[in-house]
mmCIF file of C-alpha atoms in Angstrom:
data_model
loop_
_atom_site.group_PDB
_atom_site.id
_atom_site.type_symbol
_atom_site.label_atom_id
_atom_site.label_comp_id
_atom_site.label_asym_id
_atom_site.label_seq_id
_atom_site.Cartn_x
_atom_site.Cartn_y
_atom_site.Cartn_z
ATOM 1 C CA UNK A 1 105.501 127.058 69.873
ATOM 2 C CA UNK A 2 106.729 131.061 69.556
ATOM 3 C CA UNK A 3 105.899 130.447 65.909
ATOM 4 C CA UNK A 4 102.285 129.203 66.170
ATOM 5 C CA UNK A 5 101.565 132.326 68.522
ATOM 6 C CA UNK A 6 102.549 134.345 66.490
ATOM 7 C CA UNK A 7 100.021 132.296 63.927
ATOM 8 C CA UNK A 8 97.349 132.028 66.321
ATOM 9 C CA UNK A 9 97.297 136.082 67.101
ATOM 10 C CA UNK A 10 97.919 137.037 62.777
ATOM 11 C CA UNK A 11 95.016 134.640 62.162
ATOM 12 C CA UNK A 12 93.142 136.507 64.941
ATOM 13 C CA UNK A 13 93.081 139.953 64.369
ATOM 14 C CA UNK A 14 93.032 139.139 60.819
ATOM 15 C CA UNK A 15 89.459 137.781 61.602
ATOM 16 C CA UNK A 16 88.452 140.497 64.031
ATOM 17 C CA UNK A 17 89.460 143.541 61.580
ATOM 18 C CA UNK A 18 86.966 141.717 58.470
ATOM 19 C CA UNK A 19 84.268 141.670 61.181
ATOM 20 C CA UNK A 20 84.556 145.410 62.593
ATOM 21 C CA UNK A 21 82.833 148.478 61.292
ATOM 22 C CA UNK A 22 83.502 151.823 61.841
ATOM 23 C CA UNK A 23 81.538 153.224 65.287
ATOM 24 C CA UNK A 24 78.163 155.233 64.017
ATOM 25 C CA UNK A 25 76.985 157.671 66.574
ATOM 26 C CA UNK A 26 74.684 158.796 68.693
ATOM 27 C CA UNK A 27 75.682 155.698 70.701
ATOM 28 C CA UNK A 28 74.579 154.516 73.962
ATOM 29 C CA UNK A 29 76.728 152.272 76.625
ATOM 30 C CA UNK A 30 76.400 151.293 79.714
ATOM 31 C CA UNK A 31 78.904 152.440 82.305
ATOM 32 C CA UNK A 32 80.541 149.624 85.126
ATOM 33 C CA UNK A 33 78.756 151.257 87.941
ATOM 34 C CA UNK A 34 75.289 150.364 86.329
ATOM 35 C CA UNK A 35 74.577 154.378 84.563
ATOM 36 C CA UNK A 36 73.905 154.473 80.082
ATOM 37 C CA UNK A 37 75.797 157.596 78.557
ATOM 38 C CA UNK A 38 74.531 158.058 75.513
ATOM 39 C CA UNK A 39 77.239 159.740 73.318
ATOM 40 C CA UNK A 40 75.746 161.978 70.516
ATOM 41 C CA UNK A 41 79.407 161.557 68.112
ATOM 42 C CA UNK A 42 82.596 160.771 68.369
ATOM 43 C CA UNK A 43 84.879 162.313 71.586
ATOM 44 C CA UNK A 44 87.362 164.421 70.427
ATOM 45 C CA UNK A 45 89.005 165.963 74.150
ATOM 46 C CA UNK A 46 89.110 163.226 75.708
ATOM 47 C CA UNK A 47 90.157 163.030 79.313
ATOM 48 C CA UNK A 48 91.499 160.185 81.786
ATOM 49 C CA UNK A 49 91.808 160.842 85.292
ATOM 50 C CA UNK A 50 92.413 157.288 86.380
ATOM 51 C CA UNK A 51 96.315 155.678 84.816
ATOM 52 C CA UNK A 52 94.571 152.554 83.634
ATOM 53 C CA UNK A 53 91.984 154.252 81.783
ATOM 54 C CA UNK A 54 94.982 156.315 80.140
ATOM 55 C CA UNK A 55 96.817 153.327 79.483
ATOM 56 C CA UNK A 56 93.914 152.071 77.892
ATOM 57 C CA UNK A 57 93.971 155.057 75.057
ATOM 58 C CA UNK A 58 97.416 154.806 74.864
ATOM 59 C CA UNK A 59 97.102 151.465 73.656
ATOM 60 C CA UNK A 60 94.093 152.388 71.456
ATOM 61 C CA UNK A 61 94.985 154.748 69.616
ATOM 62 C CA UNK A 62 93.873 157.755 71.108
ATOM 63 C CA UNK A 63 96.169 159.356 72.874
ATOM 64 C CA UNK A 64 96.483 162.044 70.993
ATOM 65 C CA UNK A 65 93.016 163.279 71.882
ATOM 66 C CA UNK A 66 93.743 163.396 75.700
ATOM 67 C CA UNK A 67 93.743 166.824 76.331
ATOM 68 C CA UNK A 68 93.602 166.103 80.122
ATOM 69 C CA UNK A 69 95.571 162.974 82.738
ATOM 70 C CA UNK A 70 95.197 162.234 85.879
ATOM 71 C CA UNK A 71 98.087 163.330 88.889
ATOM 72 C CA UNK A 72 101.406 162.402 89.165
ATOM 73 C CA UNK A 73 101.683 160.857 85.261
ATOM 74 C CA UNK A 74 105.601 161.320 85.083
ATOM 75 C CA UNK A 75 105.922 158.589 86.922
ATOM 76 C CA UNK A 76 103.859 156.570 85.063
ATOM 77 C CA UNK A 77 107.762 154.368 83.002
ATOM 78 C CA UNK A 78 104.744 153.251 80.042
ATOM 79 C CA UNK A 79 104.421 157.156 78.891
ATOM 80 C CA UNK A 80 107.705 157.925 78.774
ATOM 81 C CA UNK A 81 108.208 154.911 77.195
ATOM 82 C CA UNK A 82 105.575 155.411 74.991
ATOM 83 C CA UNK A 83 103.934 158.352 74.295
ATOM 84 C CA UNK A 84 105.224 161.286 76.344
ATOM 85 C CA UNK A 85 103.695 163.972 75.571
ATOM 86 C CA UNK A 86 100.978 163.014 77.931
ATOM 87 C CA UNK A 87 103.627 163.484 80.709
ATOM 88 C CA UNK A 88 103.088 167.519 80.685
ATOM 89 C CA UNK A 89 98.649 167.371 79.893
ATOM 90 C CA UNK A 90 96.905 169.406 82.756
ATOM 91 C CA UNK A 91 96.249 167.097 86.092
ATOM 92 C CA UNK A 92 92.892 166.474 86.917
ATOM 93 C CA UNK A 93 94.097 165.413 89.704
ATOM 94 C CA UNK A 94 93.756 161.840 92.114
ATOM 95 C CA UNK A 95 90.958 160.155 93.354
ATOM 96 C CA UNK A 96 91.536 161.777 96.408
ATOM 97 C CA UNK A 97 92.028 164.705 95.040
ATOM 98 C CA UNK A 98 90.270 165.096 92.012
ATOM 99 C CA UNK A 99 89.547 169.184 90.230
ATOM 100 C CA UNK A 100 86.016 169.171 89.338
ATOM 101 C CA UNK A 101 86.943 172.584 87.866
ATOM 102 C CA UNK A 102 89.731 171.538 86.101
ATOM 103 C CA UNK A 103 88.969 169.214 84.164
ATOM 104 C CA UNK A 104 85.705 171.503 83.910
ATOM 105 C CA UNK A 105 87.467 173.948 81.925
ATOM 106 C CA UNK A 106 89.620 171.579 79.416
ATOM 107 C CA UNK A 107 85.879 171.338 78.086
ATOM 108 C CA UNK A 108 86.034 167.728 77.162
ATOM 109 C CA UNK A 109 83.923 165.566 74.935
ATOM 110 C CA UNK A 110 84.237 162.717 76.783
ATOM 111 C CA UNK A 111 85.579 162.121 80.397
ATOM 112 C CA UNK A 112 86.503 157.945 81.926
ATOM 113 C CA UNK A 113 86.736 158.038 85.843
ATOM 114 C CA UNK A 114 87.071 155.120 88.430
ATOM 115 C CA UNK A 115 84.064 154.089 89.733
ATOM 116 C CA UNK A 116 85.221 155.965 93.663
ATOM 117 C CA UNK A 117 84.008 159.663 91.678
ATOM 118 C CA UNK A 118 80.196 158.475 91.700
ATOM 119 C CA UNK A 119 80.546 162.114 92.322
ATOM 120 C CA UNK A 120 82.418 163.765 91.001
ATOM 121 C CA UNK A 121 80.433 162.143 87.777
ATOM 122 C CA UNK A 122 77.381 163.147 88.414
ATOM 123 C CA UNK A 123 78.127 167.045 88.430
ATOM 124 C CA UNK A 124 80.620 167.118 85.784
ATOM 125 C CA UNK A 125 77.246 165.448 83.604
ATOM 126 C CA UNK A 126 74.919 168.370 85.021
ATOM 127 C CA UNK A 127 77.740 170.932 83.356
ATOM 128 C CA UNK A 128 76.646 168.228 79.771
ATOM 129 C CA UNK A 129 79.415 166.081 79.328
ATOM 130 C CA UNK A 130 79.443 163.074 78.566
ATOM 131 C CA UNK A 131 81.412 160.545 81.931
ATOM 132 C CA UNK A 132 82.052 157.384 81.985
ATOM 133 C CA UNK A 133 83.129 155.162 85.272
ATOM 134 C CA UNK A 134 85.059 152.156 84.998
ATOM 135 C CA UNK A 135 86.422 149.203 87.651
ATOM 136 C CA UNK A 136 88.163 146.456 85.900
ATOM 137 C CA UNK A 137 89.193 144.750 88.962
ATOM 138 C CA UNK A 138 89.630 141.582 87.676
ATOM 139 C CA UNK A 139 89.672 139.909 83.737
ATOM 140 C CA UNK A 140 86.232 139.992 82.970
ATOM 141 C CA UNK A 141 85.643 143.398 84.349
ATOM 142 C CA UNK A 142 89.059 144.251 82.200
ATOM 143 C CA UNK A 143 87.045 142.889 78.971
ATOM 144 C CA UNK A 144 84.527 145.576 80.069
ATOM 145 C CA UNK A 145 86.499 148.071 79.656
ATOM 146 C CA UNK A 146 88.299 147.548 76.992
ATOM 147 C CA UNK A 147 84.626 147.170 75.498
ATOM 148 C CA UNK A 148 83.199 150.155 76.706
ATOM 149 C CA UNK A 149 85.620 152.811 75.805
ATOM 150 C CA UNK A 150 85.762 151.699 72.153
ATOM 151 C CA UNK A 151 82.809 151.570 71.563
ATOM 152 C CA UNK A 152 81.723 154.957 73.521
ATOM 153 C CA UNK A 153 85.219 156.629 71.756
ATOM 154 C CA UNK A 154 85.369 154.484 67.944
ATOM 155 C CA UNK A 155 87.938 152.195 68.560
ATOM 156 C CA UNK A 156 86.202 149.130 68.395
ATOM 157 C CA UNK A 157 88.488 147.879 65.900
ATOM 158 C CA UNK A 158 91.815 148.382 67.678
ATOM 159 C CA UNK A 159 90.146 146.885 71.272
ATOM 160 C CA UNK A 160 89.544 143.523 69.560
ATOM 161 C CA UNK A 161 93.217 143.297 68.968
ATOM 162 C CA UNK A 162 94.076 143.624 72.443
ATOM 163 C CA UNK A 163 91.320 141.081 73.826
ATOM 164 C CA UNK A 164 92.628 139.086 70.530
ATOM 165 C CA UNK A 165 96.330 139.017 71.312
ATOM 166 C CA UNK A 166 95.180 138.799 75.665
ATOM 167 C CA UNK A 167 93.504 136.075 74.201
ATOM 168 C CA UNK A 168 96.497 133.606 72.316
ATOM 169 C CA UNK A 169 98.158 133.999 75.258
ATOM 170 C CA UNK A 170 95.666 132.720 77.697
ATOM 171 C CA UNK A 171 95.192 130.102 75.569
ATOM 172 C CA UNK A 172 98.709 129.471 74.808
ATOM 173 C CA UNK A 173 99.135 129.255 78.739
ATOM 174 C CA UNK A 174 96.590 126.252 79.489
ATOM 175 C CA UNK A 175 98.313 124.590 76.792
ATOM 176 C CA UNK A 176 101.473 124.695 77.417
ATOM 177 C CA UNK A 177 100.846 124.304 81.829
ATOM 178 C CA UNK A 178 97.437 121.841 81.132
ATOM 179 C CA UNK A 179 99.834 118.901 82.291
ATOM 180 C CA UNK A 180 102.253 120.809 84.931
ATOM 181 C CA UNK A 181 101.708 120.598 88.770
ATOM 182 C CA UNK A 182 100.453 124.086 90.334
ATOM 183 C CA UNK A 183 102.037 125.262 93.782
ATOM 184 C CA UNK A 184 100.369 127.614 95.894
ATOM 185 C CA UNK A 185 101.722 131.577 95.118
ATOM 186 C CA UNK A 186 101.477 134.246 97.572
ATOM 187 C CA UNK A 187 101.087 137.979 96.484
ATOM 188 C CA UNK A 188 101.483 140.450 98.838
ATOM 189 C CA UNK A 189 100.531 143.982 97.853
ATOM 190 C CA UNK A 190 102.926 146.748 97.754
ATOM 191 C CA UNK A 191 102.231 148.301 101.118
ATOM 192 C CA UNK A 192 102.763 145.508 102.684
ATOM 193 C CA UNK A 193 104.121 141.533 102.264
ATOM 194 C CA UNK A 194 101.305 140.516 105.317
ATOM 195 C CA UNK A 195 98.716 142.396 102.100
ATOM 196 C CA UNK A 196 96.797 140.503 99.644
ATOM 197 C CA UNK A 197 94.187 139.670 97.666
ATOM 198 C CA UNK A 198 92.125 137.647 97.467
ATOM 199 C CA UNK A 199 90.692 136.139 94.997
ATOM 200 C CA UNK A 200 87.791 138.447 93.508
ATOM 201 C CA UNK A 201 90.791 140.667 92.912
ATOM 202 C CA UNK A 202 92.842 140.437 89.120
ATOM 203 C CA UNK A 203 95.639 139.199 90.771
ATOM 204 C CA UNK A 204 94.047 135.789 91.385
ATOM 205 C CA UNK A 205 93.144 135.607 87.907
ATOM 206 C CA UNK A 206 96.682 136.054 87.162
ATOM 207 C CA UNK A 207 98.507 133.578 89.436
ATOM 208 C CA UNK A 208 95.506 130.968 87.644
ATOM 209 C CA UNK A 209 96.629 131.195 83.738
ATOM 210 C CA UNK A 210 100.098 131.068 85.369
ATOM 211 C CA UNK A 211 99.930 127.361 85.990
ATOM 212 C CA UNK A 212 98.902 128.910 90.457
ATOM 213 C CA UNK A 213 97.321 128.166 92.995
ATOM 214 C CA UNK A 214 96.400 131.759 94.855
ATOM 215 C CA UNK A 215 97.172 130.540 98.709
ATOM 216 C CA UNK A 216 94.286 133.406 99.326
ATOM 217 C CA UNK A 217 91.947 132.168 97.400
ATOM 218 C CA UNK A 218 89.619 131.212 101.001
ATOM 219 C CA UNK A 219 89.904 135.434 101.295
ATOM 220 C CA UNK A 220 86.599 135.105 99.051
ATOM 221 C CA UNK A 221 84.469 138.809 100.225
ATOM 222 C CA UNK A 222 87.572 141.124 100.113
ATOM 223 C CA UNK A 223 90.218 142.431 98.227
ATOM 224 C CA UNK A 224 93.387 143.450 99.197
ATOM 225 C CA UNK A 225 93.464 142.597 103.286
ATOM 226 C CA UNK A 226 95.802 142.564 106.343
ATOM 227 C CA UNK A 227 96.438 139.036 107.149
ATOM 228 C CA UNK A 228 99.502 137.889 110.724
ATOM 229 C CA UNK A 229 102.100 135.483 110.137
ATOM 230 C CA UNK A 230 100.817 132.939 110.989
ATOM 231 C CA UNK A 231 97.681 132.562 108.559
ATOM 232 C CA UNK A 232 100.848 132.872 105.852
ATOM 233 C CA UNK A 233 102.627 129.922 107.707
ATOM 234 C CA UNK A 234 99.314 127.958 107.635
ATOM 235 C CA UNK A 235 98.935 128.432 103.851
ATOM 236 C CA UNK A 236 102.749 127.791 103.875
ATOM 237 C CA UNK A 237 102.533 128.028 100.018
ATOM 238 C CA UNK A 238 105.155 127.356 97.299
ATOM 239 C CA UNK A 239 105.949 130.815 96.614
ATOM 240 C CA UNK A 240 106.176 134.652 98.313
ATOM 241 C CA UNK A 241 105.161 136.968 94.583
ATOM 242 C CA UNK A 242 106.212 141.104 95.775
ATOM 243 C CA UNK A 243 104.021 143.035 93.675
ATOM 244 C CA UNK A 244 105.819 145.174 90.840
ATOM 245 C CA UNK A 245 105.460 148.525 93.046
ATOM 246 C CA UNK A 246 106.483 147.058 96.505
ATOM 247 C CA UNK A 247 108.283 149.008 99.034
ATOM 248 C CA UNK A 248 110.481 146.459 100.317
ATOM 249 C CA UNK A 249 112.497 144.169 98.683
ATOM 250 C CA UNK A 250 112.565 139.892 97.530
ATOM 251 C CA UNK A 251 115.853 140.246 99.764
ATOM 252 C CA UNK A 252 114.059 141.821 103.840
ATOM 253 C CA UNK A 253 110.983 138.910 103.697
ATOM 254 C CA UNK A 254 114.245 136.299 102.601
ATOM 255 C CA UNK A 255 115.145 137.383 106.281
ATOM 256 C CA UNK A 256 112.891 137.892 108.005
ATOM 257 C CA UNK A 257 112.764 135.625 110.824
ATOM 258 C CA UNK A 258 108.677 135.103 111.319
ATOM 259 C CA UNK A 259 109.528 133.489 107.445
ATOM 260 C CA UNK A 260 111.749 131.529 108.082
ATOM 261 C CA UNK A 261 109.789 128.119 108.013
ATOM 262 C CA UNK A 262 108.200 129.091 105.098
ATOM 263 C CA UNK A 263 108.412 126.431 102.348
ATOM 264 C CA UNK A 264 108.755 129.539 100.256
ATOM 265 C CA UNK A 265 111.074 131.116 101.789
ATOM 266 C CA UNK A 266 112.801 128.222 102.050
ATOM 267 C CA UNK A 267 113.454 127.099 99.062
ATOM 268 C CA UNK A 268 114.254 130.394 98.394
ATOM 269 C CA UNK A 269 111.691 131.073 95.659
ATOM 270 C CA UNK A 270 110.402 134.749 96.446
ATOM 271 C CA UNK A 271 110.287 137.067 93.831
ATOM 272 C CA UNK A 272 108.705 140.172 92.236
ATOM 273 C CA UNK A 273 107.727 141.108 90.001
ATOM 274 C CA UNK A 274 109.111 143.610 87.384
ATOM 275 C CA UNK A 275 108.504 147.300 86.931
ATOM 276 C CA UNK A 276 109.756 148.467 83.909
ATOM 277 C CA UNK A 277 107.016 149.716 82.003
ATOM 278 C CA UNK A 278 103.570 148.617 84.210
ATOM 279 C CA UNK A 279 102.102 147.327 86.988
ATOM 280 C CA UNK A 280 101.083 144.168 85.151
ATOM 281 C CA UNK A 281 100.060 142.909 88.488
ATOM 282 C CA UNK A 282 97.056 145.168 88.447
ATOM 283 C CA UNK A 283 94.735 145.202 85.516
ATOM 284 C CA UNK A 284 96.553 147.084 82.867
ATOM 285 C CA UNK A 285 95.299 146.091 79.306
ATOM 286 C CA UNK A 286 98.964 144.846 80.129
ATOM 287 C CA UNK A 287 98.084 142.426 82.562
ATOM 288 C CA UNK A 288 98.079 139.464 80.837
ATOM 289 C CA UNK A 289 101.522 139.941 80.849
ATOM 290 C CA UNK A 290 102.092 139.022 84.075
ATOM 291 C CA UNK A 291 101.165 135.896 83.681
ATOM 292 C CA UNK A 292 102.932 134.931 80.817
ATOM 293 C CA UNK A 293 106.466 136.315 83.281
ATOM 294 C CA UNK A 294 104.440 134.612 86.399
ATOM 295 C CA UNK A 295 104.561 131.304 83.890
ATOM 296 C CA UNK A 296 107.618 131.150 83.181
ATOM 297 C CA UNK A 297 108.631 131.793 86.657
ATOM 298 C CA UNK A 298 106.640 128.781 87.618
ATOM 299 C CA UNK A 299 107.341 127.184 85.406
ATOM 300 C CA UNK A 300 110.387 127.484 83.525
ATOM 301 C CA UNK A 301 110.757 124.108 81.208
ATOM 302 C CA UNK A 302 107.221 124.426 79.731
ATOM 303 C CA UNK A 303 107.478 128.359 79.106
ATOM 304 C CA UNK A 304 110.130 129.615 78.574
ATOM 305 C CA UNK A 305 112.037 132.187 78.649
ATOM 306 C CA UNK A 306 112.734 132.920 74.806
ATOM 307 C CA UNK A 307 109.075 132.475 74.736
ATOM 308 C CA UNK A 308 108.203 134.845 77.893
ATOM 309 C CA UNK A 309 110.487 137.352 76.293
ATOM 310 C CA UNK A 310 109.344 137.165 72.703
ATOM 311 C CA UNK A 311 105.539 137.617 73.204
ATOM 312 C CA UNK A 312 106.250 140.523 75.492
ATOM 313 C CA UNK A 313 108.522 142.660 73.187
ATOM 314 C CA UNK A 314 105.533 141.528 70.895
ATOM 315 C CA UNK A 315 103.385 143.618 72.985
ATOM 316 C CA UNK A 316 104.501 146.651 73.529
ATOM 317 C CA UNK A 317 105.772 147.020 69.472
ATOM 318 C CA UNK A 318 102.687 145.761 68.499
ATOM 319 C CA UNK A 319 100.032 148.475 70.649
ATOM 320 C CA UNK A 320 102.847 150.708 72.560
ATOM 321 C CA UNK A 321 105.811 151.088 69.420
ATOM 322 C CA UNK A 322 108.657 150.160 72.162
ATOM 323 C CA UNK A 323 110.707 147.221 71.991
ATOM 324 C CA UNK A 324 110.048 146.426 75.906
ATOM 325 C CA UNK A 325 113.701 143.852 75.971
ATOM 326 C CA UNK A 326 115.933 147.725 74.618
ATOM 327 C CA UNK A 327 114.642 149.889 77.724
#
């Protein structure tokens, strides 16, 4: 299987590189707020005010063009492992406290911000600075963000390789898990075990790709939702999966007397996603690895540990230039 996956990926990358052409400017793109933005020339000074877009810029080979970064960059392991120079870049703050003046002072050609900073985008554009607003809340929107930033920054060939890798793993997972039973999975959030992701969130896509069913799939009108113990017991999931950055542990959940009758607790099926490099349960470019890891956890006979480990190493060696298993 491993050899076949490598061949599929190589063929996909070869095909994509044959059809990709160098970006010409000016280029007009529509960002994820529905705004048309015209980029007059290839951006040479980039600012990312969002950790997801920063991670993508590294994968696209654009980290050398970055002149500013979101707050708390030093707390992101992926930067230390793949592009440690980013940690010392000037901070432009966070979505809660964005530094407009500091960002403008960096004289960027292109600024990438999360959707919630729409007002900041308008102010920067009034100063003649191009801004893209992104909103990668699910797999489709994540792919759209890759295409958007790549088109604006002239990195479409690199973005195609990322998309090819993800598509190859989605196909491999579908094939390996075609006949597997689909256990119900409850994804518990960072701050609270009773916070979970509804069907509109990326996390639901991750569970589906891994051969599971989101226990909270009936929640379709919201994103993260606080539920009750009664609701969790009514769902009675086969697995409880903790977010990678959870402020509590699997042992805390297993010892919670309110969950003593929950099937996942009874069977010891409480696990936490890794956080060694990135939070794969968030819509980062490497998010497909969350599905790869979870598929092994849910279906080890159909999707082996060896296959899982090899794919994770292949991804980070290809796009981030370090070996995950050695860190």
